[in-house]
Amino acid sequence: MSNSDELDIIVVGAGLSGLSCGYELAKAGLQVAILERGDMAGTKNLSGGKLYLEPVHEFCDDFLKDAPFERPVVSESIILTDESSSVSCRLDCREDSGFPNSVTVLMNPLVKHLAKKVSEKGALILPQQKVDELIWKNGKVIGVKIGSEVLNARVIVLADGVLSFLAQETGLRPEHLTRLYGLGIKEIIQLDSAIIEDRFNLPSGLGASRMFVGKITQGLPGGGFIYTNSNSLSIGIVVHLEAIQDWKSDKEIWELLEAFKSRPDVAPLLSGGKTVEYGAHLIPEGGFKNLPKPGIPGLLLVGDAAGFVLNTGSTLRGMDLALVSGVLAAKSIKEAAKKNFSSEVCLNHYQQVLKKNFIINQMKRYKKASDLLALQRLYNRYPHRMVRLTQEMFMVNSEGKSTSFGKMVRKFIFKVFGWRGLRDIWRLIRLGS
Ligand SMILES: Cc1cc2nc3c(=O)[nH]c(=O)nc-3n(C[C@H](O)[C@H](O)[C@H](O)COP(=O)(O)OP(=O)(O)OC[C@H]3O[C@@H](n4cnc5c(N)ncnc54)[C@H](O)[C@@H]3O)c2cc1C
């Protein structure tokens, strides 16, 4: 510690971003306190549960060693849904195919485990400590206030999640506009592991991811997911918040999850299971164009608080970005510590490493994704027509005739999509290129 009443670093929030940052700092011998408003680490964090490992490899290998992952994902599907029928595109990977590059996780045990690792490295994790405001001096953040108590530090890291009222207080984040968020609702359904493997056609210990698009969100931009855990399934939907606001329906949004669970192509997968957890949480979906500056003198933003979530339509990534941004912030603080915790060094270094590593690069590559994924026709017209066309393909009429392949292709091009649809496909293909 630099002087008797000042810590080196205060991290606000013990989610994945706050913990990876705290681990890296404590490992370097710096004095870190992680303040968490929840009763204990892991009680306030919610995720769908598919963690992409490849991007975090280089940064978090040691931190994630022995982490309680649920199942490596070897079976991936995208499922287009109509009222009660669906069309699937499924990839089943063999052991020698280089997969899996993702694993399923449950937030509570994962965060608890990681918090223990961070404590063992010497960081102080203080639960039931809700930071109410920041302390400023000469335009620099120098501490935090919890009730009437003041804690000072050389650097404050805001890892306080999607709504980060503290980042809003600094002016870095704008007001909470509905167009910048998605809403996720999720359940964990307990099921025997052998039943899961049987129903999802999985080898022992391996896992599946099923993404659903179409009728399940009643045409609203968003989708659904099912991930297999060791002894449970994670099932949920994510819907764009602005679309919910404009939704003309007498239904409540949670009813979409109930309807999803009772679909004829989903209910048999869940049958006999018991709901053991239910939660709802916002997701930052503003994308690259709405990223805030990642800090100001004395303060850095990481994870959801910095808007680091990437939705490409086929992948939703926030956990890997949270873990890596925490590590990059810690690296920048270590660099600044060599120069008496210079705010300038700290912020410049953080901006540089964010650009140099994949976070900003990838968010920039997908900068058009949020506008494209907001188009309602991706969720109503195309899935509906694809299901109808596929039904037709497998049908034989009373004269014993089925639709010819040539006719199917013509219908696919002109009826299912049309010219505008083909342009949409082209834009989807070009996303990220
Ligand atoms: C339904 C849903 C599905 C998702 N699916 C996926 C997925 O499959 N794959 C993926 O990679 N990502 C997914 N995400 C996104 C991912 O979960 C998040 O991006 C990631 O977990 C964010 O981590 P974080 O540490 O930044 O924030 P959080 O986990 O939100 O942690 C913030 C912490 O700060 C604490 N806090 C807040 N305010 C204060 C305060 N004032 N004082 C003290 N403590 C405070 C909170 O209690 C919390 O513990 C999903 C998200 C949702 C909601």
Tab-separated table of C-alpha atoms and ligand atoms in Angstrom:
chain	number	residue	atom	x	y	z
A	1	MET	CA	0.000	0.000	0.000
A	2	SER	CA	1.233	3.428	-0.907
A	3	ASN	CA	0.190	5.214	2.266
A	4	SER	CA	-1.623	4.081	5.387
A	5	ASP	CA	-5.196	4.884	4.334
A	6	GLU	CA	-4.968	4.333	0.588
A	7	LEU	CA	-5.228	1.037	-1.284
A	8	ASP	CA	-3.463	0.477	-4.592
A	9	ILE	CA	-6.588	-0.603	-6.453
A	10	ILE	CA	-10.311	-0.880	-5.729
A	11	VAL	CA	-12.334	-3.061	-8.082
A	12	VAL	CA	-16.112	-2.527	-7.953
A	13	GLY	CA	-17.936	-5.780	-8.755
A	14	ALA	CA	-16.937	-9.425	-8.401
A	15	GLY	CA	-18.173	-10.778	-11.743
A	16	LEU	CA	-15.843	-12.337	-14.313
A	17	SER	CA	-14.317	-8.973	-15.327
A	18	GLY	CA	-13.664	-7.788	-11.752
A	19	LEU	CA	-12.223	-11.139	-10.680
A	20	SER	CA	-9.854	-11.588	-13.641
A	21	CYS	CA	-8.592	-8.043	-13.032
A	22	GLY	CA	-8.179	-8.661	-9.277
A	23	TYR	CA	-6.347	-11.959	-9.881
A	24	GLU	CA	-3.796	-10.424	-12.236
A	25	LEU	CA	-3.157	-7.490	-9.874
A	26	ALA	CA	-2.883	-9.592	-6.716
A	27	LYS	CA	-0.507	-11.976	-8.526
A	28	ALA	CA	1.774	-8.998	-9.143
A	29	GLY	CA	1.796	-8.193	-5.412
A	30	LEU	CA	-0.423	-5.098	-5.635
A	31	GLN	CA	-2.958	-4.399	-2.917
A	32	VAL	CA	-6.465	-4.960	-4.240
A	33	ALA	CA	-9.912	-4.809	-2.652
A	34	ILE	CA	-12.878	-6.121	-4.648
A	35	LEU	CA	-16.170	-4.685	-3.430
A	36	GLU	CA	-19.296	-6.688	-4.246
A	37	ARG	CA	-22.860	-5.657	-3.382
A	38	GLY	CA	-24.160	-9.272	-3.368
A	39	ASP	CA	-24.256	-11.488	-0.251
A	40	MET	CA	-21.297	-13.329	-1.725
A	41	ALA	CA	-19.466	-13.514	-5.052
A	42	GLY	CA	-21.615	-15.302	-7.634
A	43	THR	CA	-25.083	-14.450	-6.333
A	44	LYS	CA	-25.756	-11.504	-8.680
A	45	ASN	CA	-24.243	-12.753	-11.942
A	46	LEU	CA	-26.286	-14.201	-14.780
A	47	SER	CA	-25.274	-15.573	-18.147
A	48	GLY	CA	-26.705	-17.870	-20.791
A	49	GLY	CA	-23.730	-20.073	-20.156
A	50	LYS	CA	-21.581	-20.667	-23.253
A	51	LEU	CA	-18.012	-19.523	-22.707
A	52	TYR	CA	-15.712	-19.291	-25.755
A	53	LEU	CA	-12.326	-20.532	-24.572
A	54	GLU	CA	-10.127	-19.790	-27.570
A	55	PRO	CA	-10.083	-15.993	-27.095
A	56	VAL	CA	-9.268	-16.240	-23.357
A	57	HIS	CA	-6.529	-18.845	-23.716
A	58	GLU	CA	-3.619	-16.445	-23.921
A	59	PHE	CA	-4.831	-14.271	-21.036
A	60	CYS	CA	-6.513	-16.503	-18.468
A	61	ASP	CA	-4.959	-19.978	-18.742
A	62	ASP	CA	-3.698	-20.013	-15.177
A	63	PHE	CA	-6.817	-18.294	-13.798
A	64	LEU	CA	-9.207	-20.745	-15.469
A	65	LYS	CA	-7.136	-23.862	-14.728
A	66	ASP	CA	-9.345	-26.287	-12.733
A	67	ALA	CA	-12.420	-24.059	-13.225
A	68	PRO	CA	-15.699	-25.956	-12.812
A	69	PHE	CA	-16.814	-26.010	-16.454
A	70	GLU	CA	-19.940	-28.042	-17.168
A	71	ARG	CA	-19.492	-29.633	-20.621
A	72	PRO	CA	-17.319	-29.007	-23.698
A	73	VAL	CA	-19.680	-28.175	-26.582
A	74	VAL	CA	-19.373	-30.646	-29.460
A	75	SER	CA	-22.810	-30.267	-31.001
A	76	GLU	CA	-24.035	-26.890	-32.301
A	77	SER	CA	-27.385	-26.103	-33.941
A	78	ILE	CA	-29.260	-23.168	-35.310
A	79	ILE	CA	-32.981	-23.855	-35.401
A	80	LEU	CA	-35.473	-21.765	-37.402
A	81	THR	CA	-38.889	-21.925	-35.779
A	82	ASP	CA	-42.428	-21.560	-37.031
A	83	GLU	CA	-45.551	-21.879	-34.832
A	84	SER	CA	-44.938	-25.540	-34.034
A	85	SER	CA	-42.433	-26.805	-36.625
A	86	SER	CA	-38.763	-26.047	-37.078
A	87	VAL	CA	-35.814	-26.495	-39.439
A	88	SER	CA	-32.396	-27.257	-37.962
A	89	CYS	CA	-28.873	-26.856	-39.174
A	90	ARG	CA	-26.658	-28.973	-36.949
A	91	LEU	CA	-22.923	-29.450	-36.617
A	92	ASP	CA	-21.721	-32.528	-34.707
A	93	CYS	CA	-17.974	-32.431	-34.136
A	94	ARG	CA	-15.677	-35.384	-33.923
A	95	GLU	CA	-12.902	-35.605	-31.383
A	96	ASP	CA	-10.225	-34.987	-34.028
A	97	SER	CA	-11.877	-31.838	-35.466
A	98	GLY	CA	-10.150	-29.356	-33.176
A	99	PHE	CA	-13.355	-28.736	-31.230
A	100	PRO	CA	-14.536	-27.879	-28.649
A	101	ASN	CA	-13.823	-24.194	-28.613
A	102	SER	CA	-16.527	-23.454	-26.089
A	103	VAL	CA	-17.752	-24.913	-22.807
A	104	THR	CA	-21.010	-24.546	-20.919
A	105	VAL	CA	-20.803	-22.935	-17.486
A	106	LEU	CA	-23.036	-22.130	-14.535
A	107	MET	CA	-22.247	-18.669	-13.193
A	108	ASN	CA	-22.743	-19.278	-9.494
A	109	PRO	CA	-20.238	-22.127	-9.006
A	110	LEU	CA	-17.821	-20.641	-11.556
A	111	VAL	CA	-17.707	-17.173	-9.958
A	112	LYS	CA	-17.491	-18.690	-6.441
A	113	HIS	CA	-14.533	-20.837	-7.502
A	114	LEU	CA	-12.735	-17.933	-9.196
A	115	ALA	CA	-13.333	-15.640	-6.191
A	116	LYS	CA	-11.639	-18.239	-3.980
A	117	LYS	CA	-8.645	-18.287	-6.333
A	118	VAL	CA	-8.420	-14.494	-6.258
A	119	SER	CA	-8.523	-14.475	-2.421
A	120	GLU	CA	-5.786	-17.106	-2.316
A	121	LYS	CA	-3.569	-14.763	-4.351
A	122	GLY	CA	-4.013	-12.138	-1.614
A	123	ALA	CA	-6.820	-9.869	-2.870
A	124	LEU	CA	-9.502	-8.838	-0.422
A	125	ILE	CA	-13.026	-9.685	-1.572
A	126	LEU	CA	-15.615	-7.792	0.436
A	127	PRO	CA	-19.240	-8.865	-0.110
A	128	GLN	CA	-22.320	-6.820	0.915
A	129	GLN	CA	-20.478	-3.619	0.006
A	130	LYS	CA	-22.496	-1.534	-2.439
A	131	VAL	CA	-20.516	1.401	-3.745
A	132	ASP	CA	-22.839	4.421	-3.848
A	133	GLU	CA	-20.658	7.066	-5.404
A	134	LEU	CA	-17.166	8.008	-6.512
A	135	ILE	CA	-14.849	10.423	-4.714
A	136	TRP	CA	-13.163	13.054	-6.893
A	137	LYS	CA	-10.236	15.422	-6.437
A	138	ASN	CA	-9.060	17.906	-9.079
A	139	GLY	CA	-10.891	16.081	-11.903
A	140	LYS	CA	-9.525	12.667	-10.906
A	141	VAL	CA	-11.330	9.741	-9.254
A	142	ILE	CA	-9.548	8.970	-5.976
A	143	GLY	CA	-11.929	6.721	-4.103
A	144	VAL	CA	-15.405	5.324	-3.499
A	145	LYS	CA	-18.123	5.885	-0.946
A	146	ILE	CA	-20.083	3.050	0.687
A	147	GLY	CA	-22.794	4.629	2.822
A	148	SER	CA	-20.869	7.153	4.873
A	149	GLU	CA	-17.577	5.250	4.623
A	150	VAL	CA	-14.869	6.471	2.251
A	151	LEU	CA	-12.201	4.193	0.710
A	152	ASN	CA	-9.334	5.714	-1.252
A	153	ALA	CA	-7.205	4.048	-3.922
A	154	ARG	CA	-4.683	4.957	-6.612
A	155	VAL	CA	-6.882	3.391	-9.308
A	156	ILE	CA	-10.571	2.422	-9.349
A	157	VAL	CA	-11.762	-0.289	-11.751
A	158	LEU	CA	-15.478	-0.315	-12.520
A	159	ALA	CA	-16.520	-3.926	-13.136
A	160	ASP	CA	-20.037	-3.267	-11.929
A	161	GLY	CA	-21.913	-4.687	-14.895
A	162	VAL	CA	-24.370	-3.648	-17.547
A	163	LEU	CA	-26.137	-0.765	-15.799
A	164	SER	CA	-22.999	0.725	-14.158
A	165	PHE	CA	-24.571	3.751	-12.466
A	166	LEU	CA	-21.045	4.730	-11.417
A	167	ALA	CA	-19.852	4.930	-15.056
A	168	GLN	CA	-22.924	7.023	-15.759
A	169	GLU	CA	-21.937	9.327	-12.900
A	170	THR	CA	-18.561	9.936	-14.619
A	171	GLY	CA	-20.300	10.915	-17.868
A	172	LEU	CA	-18.604	8.037	-19.716
A	173	ARG	CA	-21.856	6.171	-20.216
A	174	PRO	CA	-24.986	7.878	-21.563
A	175	GLU	CA	-28.380	7.647	-19.950
A	176	HIS	CA	-29.922	4.185	-20.089
A	177	LEU	CA	-31.500	4.124	-23.568
A	178	THR	CA	-33.568	1.023	-24.410
A	179	ARG	CA	-31.957	0.704	-27.864
A	180	LEU	CA	-28.631	-0.119	-26.187
A	181	TYR	CA	-29.830	-3.213	-24.282
A	182	GLY	CA	-31.203	-6.694	-24.669
A	183	LEU	CA	-33.210	-8.448	-21.971
A	184	GLY	CA	-32.366	-12.057	-21.137
A	185	ILE	CA	-34.606	-14.411	-19.165
A	186	LYS	CA	-33.184	-17.753	-18.170
A	187	GLU	CA	-34.019	-20.916	-16.236
A	188	ILE	CA	-31.869	-23.782	-15.049
A	189	ILE	CA	-33.691	-27.089	-15.228
A	190	GLN	CA	-32.226	-29.995	-13.297
A	191	LEU	CA	-32.042	-33.303	-15.172
A	192	ASP	CA	-30.074	-36.478	-14.816
A	193	SER	CA	-26.865	-36.462	-16.892
A	194	ALA	CA	-27.693	-39.785	-18.606
A	195	ILE	CA	-31.087	-38.388	-19.676
A	196	ILE	CA	-29.415	-35.265	-21.085
A	197	GLU	CA	-26.936	-37.344	-23.077
A	198	ASP	CA	-29.705	-39.569	-24.394
A	199	ARG	CA	-31.987	-36.698	-25.446
A	200	PHE	CA	-29.250	-34.624	-27.079
A	201	ASN	CA	-27.483	-37.650	-28.585
A	202	LEU	CA	-24.231	-36.837	-26.770
A	203	PRO	CA	-21.227	-38.960	-25.815
A	204	SER	CA	-20.702	-39.116	-22.056
A	205	GLY	CA	-19.532	-35.809	-20.548
A	206	LEU	CA	-19.875	-33.804	-23.770
A	207	GLY	CA	-22.313	-31.010	-24.459
A	208	ALA	CA	-24.672	-29.325	-26.914
A	209	SER	CA	-25.744	-25.818	-27.769
A	210	ARG	CA	-29.060	-25.124	-29.498
A	211	MET	CA	-29.865	-21.602	-30.748
A	212	PHE	CA	-33.455	-20.832	-31.804
A	213	VAL	CA	-34.665	-18.023	-34.060
A	214	GLY	CA	-38.159	-17.120	-35.268
A	215	LYS	CA	-41.592	-17.641	-33.773
A	216	ILE	CA	-40.263	-18.165	-30.246
A	217	THR	CA	-39.765	-14.388	-29.887
A	218	GLN	CA	-43.028	-13.661	-31.787
A	219	GLY	CA	-40.955	-11.975	-34.494
A	220	LEU	CA	-39.184	-9.638	-32.050
A	221	PRO	CA	-35.419	-9.264	-32.641
A	222	GLY	CA	-33.757	-11.858	-30.424
A	223	GLY	CA	-33.639	-15.606	-29.981
A	224	GLY	CA	-33.615	-18.540	-27.631
A	225	PHE	CA	-31.031	-21.004	-26.413
A	226	ILE	CA	-30.632	-24.356	-24.706
A	227	TYR	CA	-27.235	-25.372	-23.328
A	228	THR	CA	-26.506	-28.695	-21.691
A	229	ASN	CA	-24.750	-28.619	-18.298
A	230	SER	CA	-23.535	-31.672	-16.350
A	231	ASN	CA	-26.825	-32.260	-14.534
A	232	SER	CA	-29.046	-29.500	-15.856
A	233	LEU	CA	-30.134	-27.530	-18.902
A	234	SER	CA	-29.884	-23.768	-19.281
A	235	ILE	CA	-32.826	-22.479	-21.288
A	236	GLY	CA	-33.607	-18.875	-22.046
A	237	ILE	CA	-34.546	-16.136	-24.449
A	238	VAL	CA	-32.928	-12.808	-25.241
A	239	VAL	CA	-35.023	-10.011	-26.765
A	240	HIS	CA	-34.026	-6.492	-27.776
A	241	LEU	CA	-35.318	-4.049	-25.144
A	242	GLU	CA	-36.528	-1.373	-27.557
A	243	ALA	CA	-38.589	-3.958	-29.421
A	244	ILE	CA	-40.214	-5.029	-26.140
A	245	GLN	CA	-41.147	-1.413	-25.470
A	246	ASP	CA	-42.840	-1.130	-28.891
A	247	TRP	CA	-44.398	-4.616	-28.730
A	248	LYS	CA	-48.113	-4.534	-29.389
A	249	SER	CA	-49.235	-7.629	-27.528
A	250	ASP	CA	-51.275	-8.428	-24.441
A	251	LYS	CA	-48.572	-10.977	-23.495
A	252	GLU	CA	-45.825	-10.320	-20.942
A	253	ILE	CA	-42.281	-10.992	-22.081
A	254	TRP	CA	-41.741	-13.848	-19.586
A	255	GLU	CA	-44.632	-15.671	-21.253
A	256	LEU	CA	-42.401	-16.099	-24.324
A	257	LEU	CA	-40.093	-18.329	-22.275
A	258	GLU	CA	-43.075	-20.373	-21.060
A	259	ALA	CA	-44.307	-20.754	-24.653
A	260	PHE	CA	-40.750	-21.712	-25.782
A	261	LYS	CA	-40.568	-24.420	-23.120
A	262	SER	CA	-43.890	-25.908	-24.141
A	263	ARG	CA	-43.191	-26.095	-27.902
A	264	PRO	CA	-43.618	-29.658	-29.256
A	265	ASP	CA	-39.962	-29.686	-30.406
A	266	VAL	CA	-38.638	-28.423	-27.033
A	267	ALA	CA	-40.904	-29.835	-24.301
A	268	PRO	CA	-39.684	-33.471	-24.724
A	269	LEU	CA	-36.094	-32.275	-24.090
A	270	LEU	CA	-37.132	-30.799	-20.725
A	271	SER	CA	-39.629	-33.440	-19.659
A	272	GLY	CA	-39.278	-34.560	-16.020
A	273	GLY	CA	-36.847	-31.730	-15.227
A	274	LYS	CA	-37.171	-29.436	-12.224
A	275	THR	CA	-36.604	-25.664	-12.389
A	276	VAL	CA	-33.953	-24.823	-9.791
A	277	GLU	CA	-33.063	-21.253	-10.821
A	278	TYR	CA	-34.808	-18.417	-12.644
A	279	GLY	CA	-33.399	-15.000	-13.464
A	280	ALA	CA	-33.585	-11.972	-15.751
A	281	HIS	CA	-30.764	-9.598	-16.644
A	282	LEU	CA	-29.951	-6.865	-19.147
A	283	ILE	CA	-27.223	-7.266	-21.784
A	284	PRO	CA	-25.322	-4.340	-23.335
A	285	GLU	CA	-26.034	-4.602	-27.067
A	286	GLY	CA	-25.028	-1.148	-28.282
A	287	GLY	CA	-22.025	-2.594	-30.125
A	288	PHE	CA	-18.928	-0.787	-31.361
A	289	LYS	CA	-20.692	2.465	-32.276
A	290	ASN	CA	-21.834	2.985	-28.699
A	291	LEU	CA	-18.667	2.027	-26.830
A	292	PRO	CA	-17.734	4.604	-24.186
A	293	LYS	CA	-14.195	5.850	-23.644
A	294	PRO	CA	-12.750	3.091	-21.418
A	295	GLY	CA	-11.641	5.383	-18.604
A	296	ILE	CA	-10.823	8.775	-17.169
A	297	PRO	CA	-8.024	9.824	-14.807
A	298	GLY	CA	-8.020	7.408	-11.854
A	299	LEU	CA	-10.641	5.039	-13.295
A	300	LEU	CA	-10.982	2.233	-15.875
A	301	LEU	CA	-14.073	0.407	-17.175
A	302	VAL	CA	-14.106	-3.358	-17.856
A	303	GLY	CA	-16.606	-6.015	-18.976
A	304	ASP	CA	-20.283	-5.120	-19.339
A	305	ALA	CA	-19.652	-1.751	-17.644
A	306	ALA	CA	-17.512	-0.864	-20.684
A	307	GLY	CA	-20.139	-2.248	-23.123
A	308	PHE	CA	-17.914	-5.178	-24.145
A	309	VAL	CA	-20.498	-7.613	-25.542
A	310	LEU	CA	-20.551	-8.915	-29.087
A	311	ASN	CA	-23.736	-10.283	-30.656
A	312	THR	CA	-23.103	-11.587	-34.172
A	313	GLY	CA	-26.442	-13.341	-34.595
A	314	SER	CA	-24.914	-16.820	-34.295
A	315	THR	CA	-22.810	-16.089	-31.161
A	316	LEU	CA	-23.431	-13.964	-28.070
A	317	ARG	CA	-20.146	-13.193	-26.352
A	318	GLY	CA	-19.712	-11.259	-23.141
A	319	MET	CA	-17.945	-13.625	-20.744
A	320	ASP	CA	-14.714	-13.932	-22.753
A	321	LEU	CA	-14.639	-10.171	-23.327
A	322	ALA	CA	-15.235	-9.583	-19.594
A	323	LEU	CA	-12.392	-11.923	-18.596
A	324	VAL	CA	-9.918	-10.498	-21.113
A	325	SER	CA	-10.755	-6.810	-20.521
A	326	GLY	CA	-10.179	-7.399	-16.780
A	327	VAL	CA	-6.724	-8.798	-17.512
A	328	LEU	CA	-5.870	-5.976	-19.942
A	329	ALA	CA	-6.923	-3.344	-17.375
A	330	ALA	CA	-4.688	-5.060	-14.795
A	331	LYS	CA	-1.746	-5.059	-17.219
A	332	SER	CA	-2.215	-1.313	-17.766
A	333	ILE	CA	-2.380	-0.644	-14.017
A	334	LYS	CA	0.843	-2.660	-13.525
A	335	GLU	CA	2.469	-0.534	-16.213
A	336	ALA	CA	1.253	2.663	-14.512
A	337	ALA	CA	2.457	1.398	-11.110
A	338	LYS	CA	6.020	1.617	-12.439
A	339	LYS	CA	5.406	5.371	-12.970
A	340	ASN	CA	3.858	6.153	-9.582
A	341	PHE	CA	0.401	5.139	-10.844
A	342	SER	CA	0.372	7.803	-13.537
A	343	SER	CA	-3.231	8.180	-14.767
A	344	GLU	CA	-2.005	9.122	-18.215
A	345	VAL	CA	0.154	6.013	-18.584
A	346	CYS	CA	-2.666	3.846	-17.267
A	347	LEU	CA	-5.374	5.116	-19.623
A	348	ASN	CA	-3.156	5.331	-22.712
A	349	HIS	CA	-1.851	1.826	-22.153
A	350	TYR	CA	-5.380	0.446	-21.645
A	351	GLN	CA	-6.667	2.091	-24.841
A	352	GLN	CA	-3.715	0.702	-26.763
A	353	VAL	CA	-3.981	-2.873	-25.520
A	354	LEU	CA	-7.744	-2.913	-26.096
A	355	LYS	CA	-7.102	-1.931	-29.723
A	356	LYS	CA	-4.174	-4.273	-30.167
A	357	ASN	CA	-5.971	-7.315	-28.805
A	358	PHE	CA	-9.164	-8.790	-30.155
A	359	ILE	CA	-11.824	-6.900	-28.180
A	360	ILE	CA	-11.990	-3.619	-30.103
A	361	ASN	CA	-10.927	-5.247	-33.384
A	362	GLN	CA	-13.743	-7.748	-33.317
A	363	MET	CA	-16.345	-5.292	-32.087
A	364	LYS	CA	-15.341	-2.986	-34.943
A	365	ARG	CA	-15.545	-5.784	-37.501
A	366	TYR	CA	-19.125	-6.410	-36.417
A	367	LYS	CA	-20.085	-2.754	-36.157
A	368	LYS	CA	-23.020	-3.198	-38.564
A	369	ALA	CA	-24.414	-6.196	-36.667
A	370	SER	CA	-26.711	-4.332	-34.268
A	371	ASP	CA	-28.559	-2.503	-37.118
A	372	LEU	CA	-28.855	-5.630	-39.241
A	373	LEU	CA	-29.980	-7.826	-36.343
A	374	ALA	CA	-32.732	-5.336	-35.495
A	375	LEU	CA	-34.599	-6.146	-38.767
A	376	GLN	CA	-37.854	-7.855	-37.818
A	377	ARG	CA	-38.056	-9.862	-41.084
A	378	LEU	CA	-35.085	-11.971	-39.932
A	379	TYR	CA	-37.279	-13.228	-37.082
A	380	ASN	CA	-40.714	-13.592	-38.687
A	381	ARG	CA	-40.784	-13.775	-42.493
A	382	TYR	CA	-37.654	-15.805	-43.300
A	383	PRO	CA	-37.871	-18.522	-40.587
A	384	HIS	CA	-41.587	-19.004	-41.339
A	385	ARG	CA	-40.992	-19.359	-45.096
A	386	MET	CA	-37.980	-21.631	-44.630
A	387	VAL	CA	-40.042	-24.004	-42.498
A	388	ARG	CA	-42.876	-24.010	-45.077
A	389	LEU	CA	-40.507	-24.646	-47.972
A	390	THR	CA	-38.733	-27.490	-46.153
A	391	GLN	CA	-42.102	-29.052	-45.324
A	392	GLU	CA	-43.001	-28.905	-48.997
A	393	MET	CA	-39.699	-30.521	-49.946
A	394	PHE	CA	-40.511	-33.621	-47.918
A	395	MET	CA	-44.156	-33.844	-48.978
A	396	VAL	CA	-45.547	-36.173	-51.639
A	397	ASN	CA	-48.976	-35.316	-53.090
A	398	SER	CA	-51.872	-37.682	-53.850
A	399	GLU	CA	-50.499	-38.300	-57.345
A	400	GLY	CA	-47.212	-39.452	-55.850
A	401	LYS	CA	-45.364	-36.314	-56.995
A	402	SER	CA	-42.936	-34.319	-54.890
A	403	THR	CA	-41.542	-30.885	-55.689
A	404	SER	CA	-38.539	-31.067	-58.017
A	405	PHE	CA	-35.150	-29.878	-56.818
A	406	GLY	CA	-35.019	-27.106	-59.462
A	407	LYS	CA	-38.420	-25.807	-58.384
A	408	MET	CA	-37.282	-25.841	-54.749
A	409	VAL	CA	-34.209	-23.760	-55.545
A	410	ARG	CA	-36.304	-21.245	-57.528
A	411	LYS	CA	-38.807	-21.044	-54.675
A	412	PHE	CA	-35.994	-20.653	-52.168
A	413	ILE	CA	-34.573	-17.706	-54.083
A	414	PHE	CA	-37.745	-15.956	-55.209
A	415	LYS	CA	-40.414	-16.893	-52.667
A	416	VAL	CA	-38.599	-17.447	-49.377
A	417	PHE	CA	-36.288	-14.506	-49.626
A	418	GLY	CA	-36.892	-12.413	-52.754
A	419	TRP	CA	-34.364	-9.812	-53.861
A	420	ARG	CA	-34.479	-7.943	-50.566
A	421	GLY	CA	-33.936	-11.208	-48.721
A	422	LEU	CA	-30.968	-12.114	-50.874
A	423	ARG	CA	-29.522	-8.699	-50.048
A	424	ASP	CA	-30.116	-9.438	-46.341
A	425	ILE	CA	-28.310	-12.786	-46.708
A	426	TRP	CA	-25.442	-11.033	-48.447
A	427	ARG	CA	-25.236	-8.480	-45.601
A	428	LEU	CA	-25.294	-11.307	-43.030
A	429	ILE	CA	-22.536	-13.166	-44.889
A	430	ARG	CA	-20.446	-10.011	-45.096
A	431	LEU	CA	-20.828	-9.239	-41.369
A	432	GLY	CA	-17.419	-9.419	-39.772
A	433	SER	CA	-15.515	-9.616	-43.053
B	1	LIG	C1	-29.410	-14.096	-20.419
B	1	LIG	C2	-27.973	-13.851	-20.767
B	1	LIG	C3	-27.320	-14.732	-21.603
B	1	LIG	C4	-25.963	-14.541	-21.898
B	1	LIG	N1	-25.333	-15.501	-22.607
B	1	LIG	C5	-23.993	-15.411	-22.793
B	1	LIG	C6	-23.284	-16.500	-23.359
B	1	LIG	O1	-23.830	-17.574	-23.633
B	1	LIG	N2	-21.945	-16.349	-23.563
B	1	LIG	C7	-21.274	-15.207	-23.197
B	1	LIG	O2	-20.055	-15.143	-23.390
B	1	LIG	N3	-21.935	-14.180	-22.629
B	1	LIG	C8	-23.263	-14.254	-22.395
B	1	LIG	N4	-23.932	-13.242	-21.764
B	1	LIG	C9	-23.173	-12.030	-21.368
B	1	LIG	C10	-22.260	-12.294	-20.162
B	1	LIG	O3	-22.930	-13.036	-19.188
B	1	LIG	C11	-21.773	-10.981	-19.553
B	1	LIG	O4	-21.264	-10.163	-20.592
B	1	LIG	C12	-20.675	-11.165	-18.508
B	1	LIG	O5	-21.045	-12.126	-17.558
B	1	LIG	C13	-20.383	-9.823	-17.824
B	1	LIG	O6	-19.505	-9.961	-16.740
B	1	LIG	P1	-19.140	-8.675	-15.851
B	1	LIG	O7	-18.165	-9.130	-14.830
B	1	LIG	O8	-18.739	-7.543	-16.713
B	1	LIG	O9	-20.514	-8.219	-15.173
B	1	LIG	P2	-21.431	-8.926	-14.074
B	1	LIG	O10	-21.327	-10.399	-14.119
B	1	LIG	O11	-22.782	-8.331	-14.222
B	1	LIG	O12	-20.776	-8.468	-12.679
B	1	LIG	C14	-20.995	-7.190	-12.153
B	1	LIG	C15	-20.879	-7.305	-10.634
B	1	LIG	O13	-20.862	-5.992	-10.069
B	1	LIG	C16	-21.655	-5.984	-8.884
B	1	LIG	N5	-22.077	-4.598	-8.672
B	1	LIG	C17	-22.890	-3.829	-9.464
B	1	LIG	N6	-22.992	-2.584	-8.940
B	1	LIG	C18	-22.246	-2.575	-7.819
B	1	LIG	C19	-21.960	-1.561	-6.846
B	1	LIG	N7	-22.464	-0.323	-6.966
B	1	LIG	N8	-21.167	-1.879	-5.792
B	1	LIG	C20	-20.632	-3.131	-5.671
B	1	LIG	N9	-20.870	-4.128	-6.563
B	1	LIG	C21	-21.661	-3.841	-7.627
B	1	LIG	C22	-22.802	-6.921	-9.231
B	1	LIG	O14	-23.436	-7.395	-8.065
B	1	LIG	C23	-22.081	-8.026	-10.019
B	1	LIG	O15	-21.613	-9.052	-9.188
B	1	LIG	C24	-25.278	-13.400	-21.418
B	1	LIG	C25	-25.935	-12.496	-20.586
B	1	LIG	C26	-27.265	-12.713	-20.246
B	1	LIG	C27	-27.949	-11.763	-19.324
